[in-house]
Every structure is written in C-alpha cells, then in structure tokens.
PDB file of C-alpha atoms and ligand atoms in Angstrom:
ATOM      1  CA  UNK A 617      -7.823  -7.290   6.801  1.00  0.00           C
ATOM      2  CA  UNK A 618      -5.973  -4.344   4.354  1.00  0.00           C
ATOM      3  CA  UNK A 619      -4.100  -5.975   2.151  1.00  0.00           C
ATOM      4  CA  UNK A 620      -0.337  -5.282   3.553  1.00  0.00           C
ATOM      5  CA  UNK A 621       1.579  -3.443   0.631  1.00  0.00           C
ATOM      6  CA  UNK A 622       6.075  -2.369   0.290  1.00  0.00           C
ATOM      7  CA  UNK A 623       6.207   0.433  -1.620  1.00  0.00           C
ATOM      8  CA  UNK A 624      10.208  -0.542  -3.327  1.00  0.00           C
ATOM      9  CA  UNK A 625      12.032   3.150  -4.088  1.00  0.00           C
ATOM     10  CA  UNK A 626      15.121   5.008  -5.193  1.00  0.00           C
ATOM     11  CA  UNK A 627      13.887   8.580  -5.212  1.00  0.00           C
ATOM     12  CA  UNK A 628      11.260  11.358  -5.251  1.00  0.00           C
ATOM     13  CA  UNK A 629       8.402   9.106  -3.956  1.00  0.00           C
ATOM     14  CA  UNK A 630       5.570  10.953  -5.756  1.00  0.00           C
ATOM     15  CA  UNK A 631       3.898   7.373  -6.047  1.00  0.00           C
ATOM     16  CA  UNK A 632       4.559   7.272  -2.389  1.00  0.00           C
ATOM     17  CA  UNK A 633       2.833   9.896  -1.798  1.00  0.00           C
ATOM     18  CA  UNK A 634      -0.147   9.182  -3.617  1.00  0.00           C
ATOM     19  CA  UNK A 635      -0.715   5.441  -2.616  1.00  0.00           C
ATOM     20  CA  UNK A 636       0.352   6.871   1.144  1.00  0.00           C
ATOM     21  CA  UNK A 637      -2.413   9.510   0.357  1.00  0.00           C
ATOM     22  CA  UNK A 638      -5.404   6.462  -0.608  1.00  0.00           C
ATOM     23  CA  UNK A 639      -4.084   4.016   1.974  1.00  0.00           C
ATOM     24  CA  UNK A 640      -4.781   7.060   4.543  1.00  0.00           C
ATOM     25  CA  UNK A 641      -8.604   6.632   3.652  1.00  0.00           C
ATOM     26  CA  UNK A 642     -10.120   4.298   5.892  1.00  0.00           C
ATOM     27  CA  UNK A 643     -12.348   2.607   3.420  1.00  0.00           C
ATOM     28  CA  UNK A 644      -8.692   1.875   0.943  1.00  0.00           C
ATOM     29  CA  UNK A 645      -8.529  -1.857   1.218  1.00  0.00           C
ATOM     30  CA  UNK A 646      -4.520  -1.441   1.315  1.00  0.00           C
ATOM     31  CA  UNK A 647      -2.202  -0.520   3.713  1.00  0.00           C
ATOM     32  CA  UNK A 648       1.561   0.199   2.782  1.00  0.00           C
ATOM     33  CA  UNK A 649       3.579  -1.460   6.041  1.00  0.00           C
ATOM     34  CA  UNK A 650       7.312  -0.831   4.491  1.00  0.00           C
ATOM     35  CA  UNK A 651       9.110   1.249   2.471  1.00  0.00           C
ATOM     36  CA  UNK A 652      12.000  -0.411   0.804  1.00  0.00           C
ATOM     37  CA  UNK A 653      15.031   1.964  -1.128  1.00  0.00           C
ATOM     38  CA  UNK A 654      18.257   1.057  -2.108  1.00  0.00           C
ATOM     39  CA  UNK A 655      19.190   4.804  -2.414  1.00  0.00           C
ATOM     40  CA  UNK A 656      19.722   6.385   0.907  1.00  0.00           C
ATOM     41  CA  UNK A 657      19.248   9.736   0.057  1.00  0.00           C
ATOM     42  CA  UNK A 658      15.641   9.057  -1.423  1.00  0.00           C
ATOM     43  CA  UNK A 659      13.332  11.557  -0.572  1.00  0.00           C
ATOM     44  CA  UNK A 660      10.989   9.127  -0.470  1.00  0.00           C
ATOM     45  CA  UNK A 661      12.410   8.127   2.315  1.00  0.00           C
ATOM     46  CA  UNK A 662      10.973  11.678   4.066  1.00  0.00           C
ATOM     47  CA  UNK A 663       7.253  10.987   2.964  1.00  0.00           C
ATOM     48  CA  UNK A 664       7.192   6.671   5.022  1.00  0.00           C
ATOM     49  CA  UNK A 665       8.850   9.459   7.851  1.00  0.00           C
ATOM     50  CA  UNK A 666       6.227  11.410   7.564  1.00  0.00           C
ATOM     51  CA  UNK A 667       3.873   8.823   7.302  1.00  0.00           C
ATOM     52  CA  UNK A 668       5.134   6.907  10.311  1.00  0.00           C
ATOM     53  CA  UNK A 669       5.562   3.707   8.047  1.00  0.00           C
ATOM     54  CA  UNK A 670       8.582   1.814   8.606  1.00  0.00           C
ATOM     55  CA  UNK A 671      11.369   2.109   5.868  1.00  0.00           C
ATOM     56  CA  UNK A 672      14.180  -0.114   5.650  1.00  0.00           C
ATOM     57  CA  UNK A 673      17.929   1.863   3.081  1.00  0.00           C
ATOM     58  CA  UNK A 674      19.651  -1.673   1.427  1.00  0.00           C
ATOM     59  CA  UNK A 675      22.976  -0.415   1.013  1.00  0.00           C
ATOM     60  CA  UNK A 676      24.202  -1.399  -2.242  1.00  0.00           C
ATOM     61  CA  UNK A 677      28.188  -0.787  -1.346  1.00  0.00           C
ATOM     62  CA  UNK A 678      27.152  -4.395   0.913  1.00  0.00           C
ATOM     63  CA  UNK A 679      25.972  -6.618  -1.997  1.00  0.00           C
ATOM     64  CA  UNK A 680      28.422  -8.158  -4.466  1.00  0.00           C
ATOM     65  CA  UNK A 681      25.431  -9.907  -6.182  1.00  0.00           C
ATOM     66  CA  UNK A 682      21.663  -8.508  -7.403  1.00  0.00           C
ATOM     67  CA  UNK A 683      21.062 -11.827  -5.417  1.00  0.00           C
ATOM     68  CA  UNK A 684      22.122 -11.191  -2.297  1.00  0.00           C
ATOM     69  CA  UNK A 685      21.106  -7.167  -2.530  1.00  0.00           C
ATOM     70  CA  UNK A 686      17.561  -8.777  -3.251  1.00  0.00           C
ATOM     71  CA  UNK A 687      17.922 -11.863  -0.747  1.00  0.00           C
ATOM     72  CA  UNK A 688      17.935  -8.730   2.173  1.00  0.00           C
ATOM     73  CA  UNK A 689      14.949  -7.244   0.080  1.00  0.00           C
ATOM     74  CA  UNK A 690      12.801 -10.939   0.722  1.00  0.00           C
ATOM     75  CA  UNK A 691      14.251 -10.448   4.508  1.00  0.00           C
ATOM     76  CA  UNK A 692      12.593  -7.162   4.887  1.00  0.00           C
ATOM     77  CA  UNK A 693       9.245  -8.243   3.541  1.00  0.00           C
ATOM     78  CA  UNK A 694       8.736 -11.272   5.083  1.00  0.00           C
ATOM     79  CA  UNK A 695       8.699 -10.212   7.963  1.00  0.00           C
ATOM     80  CA  UNK A 696       7.080  -6.992   7.950  1.00  0.00           C
ATOM     81  CA  UNK A 697       3.843  -9.492   6.415  1.00  0.00           C
ATOM     82  CA  UNK A 698       4.197  -8.369   2.616  1.00  0.00           C
ATOM     83  CA  UNK A 699       1.335  -9.599   0.576  1.00  0.00           C
ATOM     84  CA  UNK A 700       2.223  -7.428  -2.442  1.00  0.00           C
ATOM     85  CA  UNK A 701       5.168  -5.182  -3.333  1.00  0.00           C
ATOM     86  CA  UNK A 702       4.382  -2.270  -5.404  1.00  0.00           C
ATOM     87  CA  UNK A 703       7.974  -0.984  -7.280  1.00  0.00           C
ATOM     88  CA  UNK A 704       7.756   2.760  -7.649  1.00  0.00           C
ATOM     89  CA  UNK A 705      10.394   4.621  -8.966  1.00  0.00           C
ATOM     90  CA  UNK A 706      12.549   1.858  -8.037  1.00  0.00           C
ATOM     91  CA  UNK A 707      15.932   1.566 -10.451  1.00  0.00           C
ATOM     92  CA  UNK A 708      17.713  -1.476  -9.937  1.00  0.00           C
ATOM     93  CA  UNK A 709      17.221  -4.687 -11.595  1.00  0.00           C
ATOM     94  CA  UNK A 710      15.690  -7.529  -9.419  1.00  0.00           C
ATOM     95  CA  UNK A 711      16.801 -10.724  -9.851  1.00  0.00           C
ATOM     96  CA  UNK A 712      14.759 -13.479 -11.908  1.00  0.00           C
ATOM     97  CA  UNK A 713      14.775 -14.954  -8.419  1.00  0.00           C
ATOM     98  CA  UNK A 714      13.129 -12.392  -6.799  1.00  0.00           C
ATOM     99  CA  UNK A 715      10.878 -11.870  -9.847  1.00  0.00           C
ATOM    100  CA  UNK A 716       9.974 -15.558 -10.153  1.00  0.00           C
ATOM    101  CA  UNK A 717       9.509 -16.446  -6.245  1.00  0.00           C
ATOM    102  CA  UNK A 718       6.396 -13.044  -5.540  1.00  0.00           C
ATOM    103  CA  UNK A 719       4.937 -13.882  -8.826  1.00  0.00           C
ATOM    104  CA  UNK A 720       2.203 -12.234  -9.696  1.00  0.00           C
ATOM    105  CA  UNK A 721       2.597 -10.456  -6.505  1.00  0.00           C
ATOM    106  CA  UNK A 722       4.894  -7.333  -7.863  1.00  0.00           C
ATOM    107  CA  UNK A 723       3.516  -4.597  -9.384  1.00  0.00           C
ATOM    108  CA  UNK A 724       5.090  -1.152 -11.372  1.00  0.00           C
ATOM    109  CA  UNK A 725       4.380   1.486 -12.106  1.00  0.00           C
ATOM    110  CA  UNK A 726       6.239   3.076 -15.476  1.00  0.00           C
ATOM    111  CA  UNK A 727       5.930   6.109 -17.416  1.00  0.00           C
ATOM    112  CA  UNK A 728       4.410   4.910 -21.031  1.00  0.00           C
ATOM    113  CA  UNK A 729       1.996   3.004 -22.891  1.00  0.00           C
ATOM    114  CA  UNK A 730       3.813  -0.185 -22.783  1.00  0.00           C
ATOM    115  CA  UNK A 731       4.867  -1.912 -24.668  1.00  0.00           C
ATOM    116  CA  UNK A 732       6.272   1.339 -25.974  1.00  0.00           C
ATOM    117  CA  UNK A 733       9.153   2.645 -24.168  1.00  0.00           C
ATOM    118  CA  UNK A 734      10.352   0.694 -22.403  1.00  0.00           C
ATOM    119  CA  UNK A 735      13.244   1.580 -20.306  1.00  0.00           C
ATOM    120  CA  UNK A 736      14.713   4.992 -19.420  1.00  0.00           C
ATOM    121  CA  UNK A 737      14.581   8.301 -20.806  1.00  0.00           C
ATOM    122  CA  UNK A 738      10.590   7.833 -21.689  1.00  0.00           C
ATOM    123  CA  UNK A 739       9.472  11.401 -22.419  1.00  0.00           C
ATOM    124  CA  UNK A 740      12.832  12.244 -24.222  1.00  0.00           C
ATOM    125  CA  UNK A 741      12.029   9.422 -26.875  1.00  0.00           C
ATOM    126  CA  UNK A 742       8.495   9.937 -27.180  1.00  0.00           C
ATOM    127  CA  UNK A 743       8.690  13.659 -28.103  1.00  0.00           C
ATOM    128  CA  UNK A 744      12.061  12.659 -30.535  1.00  0.00           C
ATOM    129  CA  UNK A 745       9.938  10.275 -31.809  1.00  0.00           C
ATOM    130  CA  UNK A 746       6.760  12.115 -32.510  1.00  0.00           C
ATOM    131  CA  UNK A 747       4.157  10.106 -31.646  1.00  0.00           C
ATOM    132  CA  UNK A 748       0.459  11.786 -30.918  1.00  0.00           C
ATOM    133  CA  UNK A 749      -0.208  10.150 -27.323  1.00  0.00           C
ATOM    134  CA  UNK A 750       1.365   8.461 -24.182  1.00  0.00           C
ATOM    135  CA  UNK A 751       0.751   7.620 -20.642  1.00  0.00           C
ATOM    136  CA  UNK A 752       2.021   5.463 -18.179  1.00  0.00           C
ATOM    137  CA  UNK A 753       0.995   1.999 -17.541  1.00  0.00           C
ATOM    138  CA  UNK A 754       0.602  -0.204 -14.143  1.00  0.00           C
ATOM    139  CA  UNK A 755       1.638  -4.036 -15.057  1.00  0.00           C
ATOM    140  CA  UNK A 756       2.616  -7.126 -13.005  1.00  0.00           C
ATOM    141  CA  UNK A 757       6.419  -7.514 -12.640  1.00  0.00           C
ATOM    142  CA  UNK A 758       8.488 -10.741 -14.787  1.00  0.00           C
ATOM    143  CA  UNK A 759      11.881 -10.975 -15.127  1.00  0.00           C
ATOM    144  CA  UNK A 760      12.292  -8.642 -18.344  1.00  0.00           C
ATOM    145  CA  UNK A 761      12.224  -5.040 -17.634  1.00  0.00           C
ATOM    146  CA  UNK A 762       9.431  -3.532 -18.093  1.00  0.00           C
ATOM    147  CA  UNK A 763       7.571  -6.290 -19.158  1.00  0.00           C
ATOM    148  CA  UNK A 764       4.152  -8.236 -17.599  1.00  0.00           C
ATOM    149  CA  UNK A 765       0.713  -7.965 -17.753  1.00  0.00           C
ATOM    150  CA  UNK A 766      -0.933  -4.797 -17.745  1.00  0.00           C
ATOM    151  CA  UNK A 767      -3.085  -4.191 -15.146  1.00  0.00           C
ATOM    152  CA  UNK A 768      -4.484  -0.297 -15.640  1.00  0.00           C
ATOM    153  CA  UNK A 769      -3.413   2.564 -18.970  1.00  0.00           C
ATOM    154  CA  UNK A 770      -4.122   6.378 -19.126  1.00  0.00           C
ATOM    155  CA  UNK A 771      -3.028   7.635 -22.213  1.00  0.00           C
ATOM    156  CA  UNK A 772      -2.241  11.608 -22.323  1.00  0.00           C
ATOM    157  CA  UNK A 773      -1.835  14.116 -25.613  1.00  0.00           C
ATOM    158  CA  UNK A 774       1.233  15.045 -26.905  1.00  0.00           C
ATOM    159  CA  UNK A 775       0.948  18.674 -27.199  1.00  0.00           C
ATOM    160  CA  UNK A 776       3.425  20.183 -29.916  1.00  0.00           C
ATOM    161  CA  UNK A 777       5.262  22.190 -27.634  1.00  0.00           C
ATOM    162  CA  UNK A 778       5.530  20.140 -24.779  1.00  0.00           C
ATOM    163  CA  UNK A 779       9.607  19.362 -23.203  1.00  0.00           C
ATOM    164  CA  UNK A 780      10.376  16.317 -21.085  1.00  0.00           C
ATOM    165  CA  UNK A 781       9.292  18.569 -18.192  1.00  0.00           C
ATOM    166  CA  UNK A 782       5.903  19.174 -19.281  1.00  0.00           C
ATOM    167  CA  UNK A 783       5.130  15.586 -21.257  1.00  0.00           C
ATOM    168  CA  UNK A 784       6.643  13.970 -17.646  1.00  0.00           C
ATOM    169  CA  UNK A 785       3.907  16.292 -15.710  1.00  0.00           C
ATOM    170  CA  UNK A 786       1.023  15.308 -17.675  1.00  0.00           C
ATOM    171  CA  UNK A 787       2.233  11.729 -17.397  1.00  0.00           C
ATOM    172  CA  UNK A 788       2.658  11.577 -13.726  1.00  0.00           C
ATOM    173  CA  UNK A 789      -0.296  13.364 -12.597  1.00  0.00           C
ATOM    174  CA  UNK A 790      -2.342  10.115 -14.600  1.00  0.00           C
ATOM    175  CA  UNK A 791       0.590   7.596 -12.627  1.00  0.00           C
ATOM    176  CA  UNK A 792      -0.931   9.456  -9.280  1.00  0.00           C
ATOM    177  CA  UNK A 793      -4.350   8.381  -9.776  1.00  0.00           C
ATOM    178  CA  UNK A 794      -3.965   4.799 -11.655  1.00  0.00           C
ATOM    179  CA  UNK A 795      -1.209   3.381  -8.865  1.00  0.00           C
ATOM    180  CA  UNK A 796      -3.652   3.657  -6.031  1.00  0.00           C
ATOM    181  CA  UNK A 797      -6.238   2.029  -8.652  1.00  0.00           C
ATOM    182  CA  UNK A 798      -4.932  -0.878  -9.294  1.00  0.00           C
ATOM    183  CA  UNK A 799      -3.801  -1.297  -5.660  1.00  0.00           C
ATOM    184  CA  UNK A 800      -7.220  -1.300  -4.902  1.00  0.00           C
ATOM    185  CA  UNK A 801      -8.773  -3.949  -7.560  1.00  0.00           C
ATOM    186  CA  UNK A 802      -5.429  -6.635  -6.541  1.00  0.00           C
ATOM    187  CA  UNK A 803      -6.738  -5.651  -2.762  1.00  0.00           C
ATOM    188  CA  UNK A 804      -9.861  -6.367  -3.517  1.00  0.00           C
ATOM    189  CA  UNK A 805      -9.116  -9.942  -4.973  1.00  0.00           C
ATOM    190  CA  UNK A 806     -10.577  -8.434  -8.323  1.00  0.00           C
ATOM    191  CA  UNK A 807      -7.584  -9.290 -10.801  1.00  0.00           C
ATOM    192  CA  UNK A 808      -7.110 -12.552 -11.943  1.00  0.00           C
ATOM    193  CA  UNK A 809      -4.134 -12.927 -14.415  1.00  0.00           C
ATOM    194  CA  UNK A 810      -4.471 -14.648 -17.623  1.00  0.00           C
ATOM    195  CA  UNK A 811      -1.207 -15.778 -19.724  1.00  0.00           C
ATOM    196  CA  UNK A 812      -0.102 -12.287 -21.056  1.00  0.00           C
ATOM    197  CA  UNK A 813      -3.072 -10.080 -19.569  1.00  0.00           C
ATOM    198  CA  UNK A 814      -5.349  -9.169 -17.074  1.00  0.00           C
ATOM    199  CA  UNK A 815      -8.930  -9.639 -16.357  1.00  0.00           C
ATOM    200  CA  UNK A 816     -10.530  -6.927 -13.871  1.00  0.00           C
ATOM    201  CA  UNK A 817     -13.696  -8.279 -12.794  1.00  0.00           C
ATOM    202  CA  UNK A 818     -16.338  -5.673 -12.558  1.00  0.00           C
ATOM    203  CA  UNK A 819     -14.768  -3.284 -14.811  1.00  0.00           C
ATOM    204  CA  UNK A 820     -15.807  -1.702 -17.693  1.00  0.00           C
ATOM    205  CA  UNK A 821     -16.069  -4.152 -21.175  1.00  0.00           C
ATOM    206  CA  UNK A 822     -13.790  -2.014 -22.857  1.00  0.00           C
ATOM    207  CA  UNK A 823     -10.189  -2.366 -24.238  1.00  0.00           C
ATOM    208  CA  UNK A 824      -8.532  -0.796 -21.582  1.00  0.00           C
ATOM    209  CA  UNK A 825      -5.655   1.627 -23.437  1.00  0.00           C
ATOM    210  CA  UNK A 826      -8.470   3.473 -24.570  1.00  0.00           C
ATOM    211  CA  UNK A 827     -10.462   4.072 -21.055  1.00  0.00           C
ATOM    212  CA  UNK A 828      -9.855   7.401 -19.530  1.00  0.00           C
ATOM    213  CA  UNK A 829      -8.374   6.251 -16.414  1.00  0.00           C
ATOM    214  CA  UNK A 830     -11.579   8.747 -14.651  1.00  0.00           C
ATOM    215  CA  UNK A 831     -13.906   6.373 -16.176  1.00  0.00           C
ATOM    216  CA  UNK A 832     -12.907   3.076 -14.112  1.00  0.00           C
ATOM    217  CA  UNK A 833     -14.573   1.458 -11.307  1.00  0.00           C
TER     218      UNK A 833
HETATM  219  C1  GRF B1369       8.186   7.714 -12.068  1.00  0.00           C
HETATM  220  O1  GRF B1369       7.422   7.974 -13.468  1.00  0.00           O
HETATM  221  C2  GRF B1369       7.663   6.068 -12.587  1.00  0.00           C
HETATM  222  O2  GRF B1369       6.535   5.776 -13.319  1.00  0.00           O
HETATM  223  C3  GRF B1369       9.430   5.439 -13.038  1.00  0.00           C
HETATM  224  O3  GRF B1369       9.962   6.489 -12.062  1.00  0.00           O
HETATM  225  C4  GRF B1369       9.674   7.676 -11.378  1.00  0.00           C
HETATM  226  C5  GRF B1369       9.022   7.494 -10.391  1.00  0.00           C
HETATM  227  O4  GRF B1369       8.981   8.949  -9.520  1.00  0.00           O
HETATM  228  N1  GRF B1369       9.126   3.986 -12.590  1.00  0.00           N
HETATM  229  P1  GRF B1369       8.263   8.933  -7.989  1.00  0.00           P
HETATM  230  O5  GRF B1369       9.704   8.578  -6.993  1.00  0.00           O
HETATM  231  O6  GRF B1369       7.638   8.248  -7.798  1.00  0.00           O
HETATM  232  O7  GRF B1369       8.055  10.509  -7.816  1.00  0.00           O
END
C-alpha cells in the first residue's frame, strides 16, 4: 500500500509539483492524499486541483493561536489518513505540540546546506557570505526552525556572477530531485532516525553531504 502523504504549502508549489510528478509513477511508494495551504492565493493550490488532489485552506484569521491553527491542520490530516507530512515552502512555524505529536513523520525541504543558513532569505545571505557552495536539505522536523535529522542533501556551486535568482534556480532544480528521493526512502521503510541523524538502509556508505544526488539509489 502506498504511503499517504500530505503536502503543506504557502506559495508557488514547485516542490509540490515535483512530488505530484513522482507519485504519478505507478512504482512510486507514496501517494499525495491532501494538500494544505495557509494562503488562499497560493499557486500550489492550482497544481493540486490540476492533479485532482483534495486540498484545504486553513485561514489564519480564524485562529487566534498557533495551537488552534495546528489543531485544524491535524484534524484534516487525521481524517485523510495521512502517514507522512511534507512541508514544501510552508511559511509558518509549527507549534511544538504538533511537531511532537507527529515526531519523525514530518519532513521539510530547506534551500541551504543545513545546519548553515537556517531561516529566511537564504540565497542573499549565502552570496553576502561568499560561500563557494550552497545546496538544499531534506530533514525531519523538530520544534526549532530548520532543525532536525538530515535525510539528504544536494550541493551546488556558487558561481562568480550569481544573483539570488540564478543561485535560487540552481538550488531549486536540486530540491525537485531530492525531495521525492527522501519521500521514497521513507515510504520504503529504509529510514531510521538515530538520535540527531538518520541511517538510510541500502544507501551508499559515504558522507551524504559530498554525494551528488544522481549517485543516490
Ligand atoms: C523552496 O525553496 C523550499 O526549499 C523553501 O521554500 C521554497 C518553496 O518553493 N522551503 P516552492 O513553493 O516549492 O516552489
């Protein structure tokens, strides 16, 4: 049985689209059963509609606390029978209760090589700092922002004339590759969380940070 996933978004939804495309393959071991957005204008909602996926909008102005917003989210997630929650550009902090209730069942994609450059405006900070490499990370979610055991990373070069846009596009292209990979590994039950890191059964035994994503299996 395919693992039922929810994808939670706030904006463009290009990672959602990458997951929709992956799930379209009959062999892929997961299936998106629900898309949730806190933003009624999110472009990703159109992508969910085009794929015929049930979607819900949770209106922030109907909730006075983070906990109450997250409770509504949990109700939708439970009633759809979701087994794995994928944050994909969701621009809200989650309450510790929600994160702890779904321990090791929430993953996130972040456009940097964590634990470097947590938070917002990553590409501009990378360019300002002059690092020579950047990349993206899929990780399990913990109550602290952009924190948690890392599942997979992809590295890209930062080129001399990069702008936020060119670097961002290079990183995003990698996000679309590694997010479905991470989901596949979890759905295949190949992932074990061992304190602060993960062990992936059957993956290449080399430091994952230096592996090109195309080398993963
Ligand atoms: C991505 O860069 C992701 O890493 C970050 O937010 C962005 C979302 O992009 N968390 P999209 O909505 O998936 O196109």
